[in-house]
XYZ file of C-alpha atoms in Angstrom:
439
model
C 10.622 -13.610 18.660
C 7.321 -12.301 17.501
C 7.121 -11.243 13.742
C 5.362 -10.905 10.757
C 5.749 -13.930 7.935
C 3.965 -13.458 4.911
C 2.241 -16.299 2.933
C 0.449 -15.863 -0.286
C -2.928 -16.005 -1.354
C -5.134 -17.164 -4.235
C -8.096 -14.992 -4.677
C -11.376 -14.483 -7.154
C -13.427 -11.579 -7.125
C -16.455 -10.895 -9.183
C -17.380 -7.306 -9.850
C -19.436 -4.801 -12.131
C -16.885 -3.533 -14.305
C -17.102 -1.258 -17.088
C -13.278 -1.052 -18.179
C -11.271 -1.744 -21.172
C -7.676 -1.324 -20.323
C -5.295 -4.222 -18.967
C -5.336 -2.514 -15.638
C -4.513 -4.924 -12.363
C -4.594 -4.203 -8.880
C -3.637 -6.316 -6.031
C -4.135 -6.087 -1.931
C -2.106 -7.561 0.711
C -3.853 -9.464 3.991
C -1.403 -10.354 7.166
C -1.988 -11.949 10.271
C 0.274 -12.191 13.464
C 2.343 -14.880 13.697
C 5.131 -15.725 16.441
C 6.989 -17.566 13.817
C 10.095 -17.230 11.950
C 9.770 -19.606 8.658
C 7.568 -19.054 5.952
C 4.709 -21.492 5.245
C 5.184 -23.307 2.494
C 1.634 -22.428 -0.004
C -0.229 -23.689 -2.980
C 1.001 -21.498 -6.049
C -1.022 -18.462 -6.816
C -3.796 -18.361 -9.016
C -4.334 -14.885 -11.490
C -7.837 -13.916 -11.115
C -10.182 -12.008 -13.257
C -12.987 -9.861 -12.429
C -16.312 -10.234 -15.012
C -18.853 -8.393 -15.709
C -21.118 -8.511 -12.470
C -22.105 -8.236 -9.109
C -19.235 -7.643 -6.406
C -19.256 -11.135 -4.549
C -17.035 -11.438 -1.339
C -16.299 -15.028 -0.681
C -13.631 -16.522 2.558
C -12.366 -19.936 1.603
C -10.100 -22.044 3.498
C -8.169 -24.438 1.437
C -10.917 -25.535 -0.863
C -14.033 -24.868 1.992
C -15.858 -21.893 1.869
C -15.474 -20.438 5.481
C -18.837 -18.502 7.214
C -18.331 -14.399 6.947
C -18.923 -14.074 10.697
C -16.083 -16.329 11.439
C -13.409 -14.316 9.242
C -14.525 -11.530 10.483
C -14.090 -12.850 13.433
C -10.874 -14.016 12.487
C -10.164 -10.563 11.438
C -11.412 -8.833 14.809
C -8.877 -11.585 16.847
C -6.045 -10.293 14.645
C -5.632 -14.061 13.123
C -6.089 -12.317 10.076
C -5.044 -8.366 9.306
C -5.580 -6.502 5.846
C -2.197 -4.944 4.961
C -3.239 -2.979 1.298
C -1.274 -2.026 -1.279
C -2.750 -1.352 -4.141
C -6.816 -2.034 -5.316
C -8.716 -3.279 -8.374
C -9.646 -0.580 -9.997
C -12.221 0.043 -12.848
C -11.863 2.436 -16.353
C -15.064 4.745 -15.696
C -17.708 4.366 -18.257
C -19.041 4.796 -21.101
C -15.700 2.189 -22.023
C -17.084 -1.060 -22.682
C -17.608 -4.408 -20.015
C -14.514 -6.903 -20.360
C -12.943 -9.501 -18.570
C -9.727 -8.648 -17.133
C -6.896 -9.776 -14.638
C -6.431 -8.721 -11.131
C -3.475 -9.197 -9.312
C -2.962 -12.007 -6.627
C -2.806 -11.363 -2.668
C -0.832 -12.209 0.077
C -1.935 -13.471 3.291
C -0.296 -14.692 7.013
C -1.413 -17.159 9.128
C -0.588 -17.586 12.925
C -1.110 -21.397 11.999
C 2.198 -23.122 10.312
C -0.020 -25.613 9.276
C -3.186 -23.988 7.788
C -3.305 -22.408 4.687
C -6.125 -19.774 4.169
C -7.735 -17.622 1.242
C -10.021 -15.067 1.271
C -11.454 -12.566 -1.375
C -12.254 -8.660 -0.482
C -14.526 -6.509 -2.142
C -13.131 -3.892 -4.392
C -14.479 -0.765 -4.651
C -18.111 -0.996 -5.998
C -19.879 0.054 -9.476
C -21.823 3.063 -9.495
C -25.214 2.223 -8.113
C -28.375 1.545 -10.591
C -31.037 4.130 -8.937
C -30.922 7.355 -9.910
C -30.723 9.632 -7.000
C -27.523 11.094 -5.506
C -26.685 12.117 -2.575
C -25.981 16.327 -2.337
C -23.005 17.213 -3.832
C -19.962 18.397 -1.955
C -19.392 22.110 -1.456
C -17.293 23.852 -4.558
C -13.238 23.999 -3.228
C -12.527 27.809 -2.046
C -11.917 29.906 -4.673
C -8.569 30.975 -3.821
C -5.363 29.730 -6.097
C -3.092 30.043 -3.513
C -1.204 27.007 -2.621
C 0.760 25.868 0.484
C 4.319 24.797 0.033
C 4.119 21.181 -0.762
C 4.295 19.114 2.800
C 7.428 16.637 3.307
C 7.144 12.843 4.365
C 9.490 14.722 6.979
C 7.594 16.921 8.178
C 7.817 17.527 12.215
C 5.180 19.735 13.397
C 2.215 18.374 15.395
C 4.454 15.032 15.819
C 4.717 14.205 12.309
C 8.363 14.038 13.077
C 10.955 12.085 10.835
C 14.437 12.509 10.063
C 14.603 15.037 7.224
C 15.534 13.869 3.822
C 17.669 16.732 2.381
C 16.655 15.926 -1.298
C 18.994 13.738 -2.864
C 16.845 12.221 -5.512
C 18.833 12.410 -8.158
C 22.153 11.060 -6.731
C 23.100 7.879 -7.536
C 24.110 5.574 -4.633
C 27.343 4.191 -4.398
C 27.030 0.885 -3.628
C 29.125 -0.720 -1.566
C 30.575 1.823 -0.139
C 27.647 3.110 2.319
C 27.585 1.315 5.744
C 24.692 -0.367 6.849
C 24.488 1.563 10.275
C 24.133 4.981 7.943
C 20.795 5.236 6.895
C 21.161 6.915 3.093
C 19.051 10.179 4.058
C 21.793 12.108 1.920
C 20.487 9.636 -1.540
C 16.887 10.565 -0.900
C 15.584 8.187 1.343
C 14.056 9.377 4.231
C 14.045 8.030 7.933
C 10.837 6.786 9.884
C 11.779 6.892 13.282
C 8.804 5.709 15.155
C 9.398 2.043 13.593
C 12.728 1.861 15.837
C 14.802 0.121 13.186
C 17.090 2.970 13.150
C 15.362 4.953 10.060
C 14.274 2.015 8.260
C 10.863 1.805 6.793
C 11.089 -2.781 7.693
C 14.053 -4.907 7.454
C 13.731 -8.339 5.948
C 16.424 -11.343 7.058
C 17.024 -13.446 3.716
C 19.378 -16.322 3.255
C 21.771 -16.805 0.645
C 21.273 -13.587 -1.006
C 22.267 -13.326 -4.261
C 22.430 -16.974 -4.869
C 18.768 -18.048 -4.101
C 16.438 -18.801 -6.189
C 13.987 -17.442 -4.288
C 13.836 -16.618 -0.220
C 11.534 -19.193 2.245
C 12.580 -18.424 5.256
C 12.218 -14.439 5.537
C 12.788 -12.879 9.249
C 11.589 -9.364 9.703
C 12.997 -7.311 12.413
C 10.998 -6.337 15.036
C 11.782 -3.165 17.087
C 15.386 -2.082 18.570
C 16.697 -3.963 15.546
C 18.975 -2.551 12.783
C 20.432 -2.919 9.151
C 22.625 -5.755 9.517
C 24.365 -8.131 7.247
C 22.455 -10.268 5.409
C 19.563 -7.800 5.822
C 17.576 -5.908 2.816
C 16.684 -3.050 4.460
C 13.843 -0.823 2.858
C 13.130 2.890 3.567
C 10.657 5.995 2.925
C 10.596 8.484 -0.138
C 9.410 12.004 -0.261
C 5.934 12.097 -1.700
C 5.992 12.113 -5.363
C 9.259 9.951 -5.177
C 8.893 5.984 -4.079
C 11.354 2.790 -3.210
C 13.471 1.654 -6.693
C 15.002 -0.831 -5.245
C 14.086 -4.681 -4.576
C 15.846 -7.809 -5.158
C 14.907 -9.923 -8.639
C 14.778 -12.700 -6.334
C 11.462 -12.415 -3.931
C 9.717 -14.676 -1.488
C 9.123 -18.871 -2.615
C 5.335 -18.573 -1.409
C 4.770 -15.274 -2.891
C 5.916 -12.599 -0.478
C 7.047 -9.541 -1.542
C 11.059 -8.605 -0.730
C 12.555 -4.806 -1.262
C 15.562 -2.833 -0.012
C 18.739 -2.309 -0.427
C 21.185 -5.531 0.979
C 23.628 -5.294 3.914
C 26.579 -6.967 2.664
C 28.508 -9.514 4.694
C 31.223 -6.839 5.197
C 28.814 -4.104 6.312
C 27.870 -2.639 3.570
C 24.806 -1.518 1.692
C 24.505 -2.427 -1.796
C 21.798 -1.464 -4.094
C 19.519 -4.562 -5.764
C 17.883 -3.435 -8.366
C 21.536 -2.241 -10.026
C 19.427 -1.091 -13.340
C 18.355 1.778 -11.124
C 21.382 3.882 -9.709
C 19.014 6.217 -7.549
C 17.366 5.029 -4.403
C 14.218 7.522 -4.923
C 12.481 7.605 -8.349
C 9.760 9.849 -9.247
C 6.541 8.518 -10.193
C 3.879 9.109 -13.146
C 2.972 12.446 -11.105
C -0.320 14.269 -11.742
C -2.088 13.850 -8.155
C -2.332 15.665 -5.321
C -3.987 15.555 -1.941
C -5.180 19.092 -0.701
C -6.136 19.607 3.145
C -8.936 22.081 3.542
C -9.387 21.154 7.156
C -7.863 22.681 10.087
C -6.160 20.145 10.967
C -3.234 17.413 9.673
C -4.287 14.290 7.616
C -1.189 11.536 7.175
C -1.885 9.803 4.550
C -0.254 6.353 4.344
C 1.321 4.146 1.708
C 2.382 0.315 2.035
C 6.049 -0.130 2.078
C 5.898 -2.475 -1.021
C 7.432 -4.468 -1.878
C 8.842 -5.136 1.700
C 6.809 -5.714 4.779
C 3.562 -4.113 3.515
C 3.112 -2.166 6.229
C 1.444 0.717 5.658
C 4.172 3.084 7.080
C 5.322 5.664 4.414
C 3.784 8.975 5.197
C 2.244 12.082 2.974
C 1.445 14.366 5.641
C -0.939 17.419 4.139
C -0.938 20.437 6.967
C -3.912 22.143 7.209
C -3.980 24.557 3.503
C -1.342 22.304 2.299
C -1.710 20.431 -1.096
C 1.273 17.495 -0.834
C 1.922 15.492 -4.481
C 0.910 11.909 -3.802
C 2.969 9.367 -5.684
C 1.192 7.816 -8.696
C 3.288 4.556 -9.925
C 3.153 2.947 -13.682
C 1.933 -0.123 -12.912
C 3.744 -1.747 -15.942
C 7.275 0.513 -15.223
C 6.848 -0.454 -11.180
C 7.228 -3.352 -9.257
C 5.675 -6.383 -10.482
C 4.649 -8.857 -8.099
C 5.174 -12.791 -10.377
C 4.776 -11.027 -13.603
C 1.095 -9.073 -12.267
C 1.122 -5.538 -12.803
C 0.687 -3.702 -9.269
C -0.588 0.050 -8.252
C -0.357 2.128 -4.587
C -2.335 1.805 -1.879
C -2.933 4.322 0.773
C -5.148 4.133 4.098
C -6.399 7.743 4.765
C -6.237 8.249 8.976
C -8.873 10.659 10.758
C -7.475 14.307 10.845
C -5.611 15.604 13.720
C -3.239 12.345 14.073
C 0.201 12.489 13.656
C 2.106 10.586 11.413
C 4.031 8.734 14.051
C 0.669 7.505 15.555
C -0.528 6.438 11.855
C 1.691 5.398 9.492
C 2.075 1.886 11.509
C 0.262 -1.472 11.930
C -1.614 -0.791 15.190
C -1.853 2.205 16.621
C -1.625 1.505 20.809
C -3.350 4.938 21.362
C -6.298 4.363 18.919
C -6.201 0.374 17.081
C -9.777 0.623 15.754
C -9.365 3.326 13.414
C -5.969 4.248 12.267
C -3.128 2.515 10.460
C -4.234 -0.962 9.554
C -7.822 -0.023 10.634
C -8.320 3.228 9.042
C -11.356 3.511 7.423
C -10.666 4.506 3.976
C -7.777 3.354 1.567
C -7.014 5.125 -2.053
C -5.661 2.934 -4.328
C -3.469 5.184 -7.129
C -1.628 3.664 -10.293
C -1.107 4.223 -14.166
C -2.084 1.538 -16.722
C -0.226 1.164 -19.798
C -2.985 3.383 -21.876
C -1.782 6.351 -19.598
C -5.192 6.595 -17.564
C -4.504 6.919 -13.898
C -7.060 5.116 -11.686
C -7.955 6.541 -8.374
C -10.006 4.750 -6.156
C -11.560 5.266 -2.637
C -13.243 2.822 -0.604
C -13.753 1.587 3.015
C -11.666 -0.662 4.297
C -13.841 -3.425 4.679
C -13.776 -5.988 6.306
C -11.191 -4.996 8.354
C -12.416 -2.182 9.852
C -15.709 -0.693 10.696
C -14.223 2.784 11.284
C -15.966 5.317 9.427
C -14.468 8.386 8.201
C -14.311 11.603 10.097
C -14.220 14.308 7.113
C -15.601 14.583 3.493
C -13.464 13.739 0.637
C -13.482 14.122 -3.307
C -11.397 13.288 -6.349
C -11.571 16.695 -8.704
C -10.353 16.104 -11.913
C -11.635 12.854 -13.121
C -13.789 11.242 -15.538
C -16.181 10.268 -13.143
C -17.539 12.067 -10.049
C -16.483 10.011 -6.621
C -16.208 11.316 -3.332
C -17.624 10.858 0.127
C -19.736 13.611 1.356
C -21.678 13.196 5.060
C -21.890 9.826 5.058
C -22.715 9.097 1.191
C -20.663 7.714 -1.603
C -20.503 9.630 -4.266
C -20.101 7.646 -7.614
C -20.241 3.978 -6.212
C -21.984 2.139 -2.292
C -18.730 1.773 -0.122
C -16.387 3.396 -2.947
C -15.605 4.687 -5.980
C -12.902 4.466 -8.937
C -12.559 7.694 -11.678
C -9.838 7.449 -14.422
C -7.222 10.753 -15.099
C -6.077 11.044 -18.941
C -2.497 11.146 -18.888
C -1.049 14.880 -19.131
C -4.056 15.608 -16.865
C -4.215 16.390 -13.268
C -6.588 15.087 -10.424
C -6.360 16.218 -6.612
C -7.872 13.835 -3.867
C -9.548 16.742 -1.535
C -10.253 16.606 2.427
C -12.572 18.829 3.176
């Protein structure tokens, strides 16, 4: 049965950085792999980035592998980028410092080889002086769009409808696993085929484990059986609360709710009584094109695929969910933020907010060509970042886009960064608001 297993992976990065707040970020790579045990992986090393030039370095073990061949690698689908969240940088004038950044994950399709590789993260601003021309000034007029739903069904951005629910607490235990919870908040994604559910991970032994090394994930046709933690969608501005204390031995990450052995669904994260919690808030996407943009977040911690949809209709300004990085999910005691791979406009959400798209690969879902990484630190600044997804994909992006609202000007305007080479990071004060605009 094919699959996707995921391993861990030890990274360094070295980057300009002109931050001063604890602030980690973290991405996710996975590679195909017809395999149904996890590889058992060196333990995880915590990087820091230093004051410095961005450096992108592919090791294998302890060997430094040739770029060409993981791009290679990358282009053969040994190895596929699955974000989730991205360093990201406190805008100047704050002083240079040294600072953590999260660990990755990785697959292999060898259950013998263990591999690491570092990615860039999104770049300082450049040294030279020019610019490139500045974006045209957003239309004048106040009026906004009702705010679009992760269930939205025109154009084919279909999905079971969530009818609220947010703040109901679940009962656990008394929910059947073939009822998918949309009445608690969650909302289906039907174009997975696992009967609503964002990814469903087989563990053993759950609650008793120490920790899960032998993680199944269900492929297509499958559903929410026992055994099973079974993760799901959120309405943008709301995200997953639930995942298991215990997660993967080699690092993977595990989230859901668990189907008991009677049949039941049981929440595992008991602190939190709602499936759907509402993040930090204060950004926005706003589509000033004339036609859709799906917007898409890794379901995380679960499969990583990047699968949970903010659709923004054309006129529509959608709230994109901003997580606390210390009051979210942390993945072995690292602080983690969102990640989100921006598709070209005019595809639906169904044809998107997946791993490979069958209609276009090179440029959507795994392969789109930008990714926004989104998260509060603990000194209330929200980072947003935007930056191609590189190496991964050589896709480039099909409409202008621009943060409004931060510290820092970053955007990308016909064909030029704005406020970094390949990407950009700007810091939000908290109270303040910041919209990510496709124009």
């Amino acid at each position: 049965m094919k699959t996707f297993v995921q391993l861990t992976l030890a990274v360094t990065l070295a980057a300009t950085v002109t931050a001063s707040s604890h602030h980690h970020g973290h991405r996710h790579l996975h590679a195909k792999k017809d395999a149904t045990k996890v590889d058992k992986r060196e333990p995880d090393v915590v990087t820091k980035i230093v004051a410095g030039p961005t450096e992108v370095v592919y090791q294998l073990n302890d060997k430094i592998v040739n770029a060409d061949e993981a791009k290679k690698g990358l282009d053969n689908g040994e190895y596929i980028v699955v974000g989730e969240s991205v360093p990201s940088f406190t805008p100047p004038p704050a002083p240079s410092t040294t600072k953590d950044l999260g660990a990755q994950f990785i697959e292999s399709k060898s259950t013998t080889t263990t591999t690491t590789t570092t990615t860039t993260p999104p770049p300082p601003p450049p040294t030279t002086t020019s610019t490139p021309s500045p974006p045209p000034s957003p239309p004048s007029s106040t009026a906004q769009a009702p705010v679009a739903n992760a269930a939205a069904s025109s154009d084919g951005n279909e999905s079971s409808s969530s009818s609220g629910g947010e703040d109901v607490d679940f009962p656990s235990g008394k929910v059947k696993c073939s009822e998918f919870p949309s009445k608690y908040g969650a909302v289906a994604i039907p174009w997975m085929g696992l009967g609503g559910w964002s990814s469903i991970q087989k563990v053993a032994d759950y609650p008793n484990a120490l920790s899960f090394d032998n993680i199944v994930a269900a492929i297509a046709g499958e559903t929410c059986s026992p055994g099973d933690m079974c993760s799901y969608a959120c309405n943008p501005g709301f995200q997953k609360s639930q995942w298991p204390s215990k997660q993967g031995a080699t690092g993977q990450s595990v989230g859901g709710i668990y189907c008991n052995s009677d049949g039941y669904l049981e929440l595992t994260r008991t602190s939190v009584k709602q499936l759907c919690t509402a993040g930090e808030g204060g950004v926005s996407i706003k589509n000033d094109l004339d036609e859709v943009v799906a917007t898409c977040r890794t379901d995380y911690p679960s499969s990583e695929n990047m699968n949970i949809p903010t659709v923004a209709e054309p006129g529509q300004t959608v709230p994109l969910t901003n997580p606390s990085q210390s009051g979210y999910y942390q993945w072995q005691d690292m602080k983690t933020s969102a990640q989100y791979y921006i598709n070209p406009k005019g595809v639906a959400a169904k044809d998107a907010c997946l791993w490979k798209s069958p209609v276009s690969p090179d440029d959507r879902g795994n392969w789109a060509a930008v990714i926004a990484g989104v998260g509060m630190a603990d000194d209330g600044i929200t980072y947003i970042s935007l930056f191609l997804n590189k190496p991964t994909s050589s896709a480039q992006p099909d409409f202008n886009m621009e943060i409004i609202g931060g510290n820092s000007q970053c955007g990308y305007h016909n064909g030029a960064w704005i406020g970094g080479s390949g990407g950009c990071t700007t810091g939000v004060a908290k109270g303040k608001t910041a919209t990510i605009r496709y124009y």
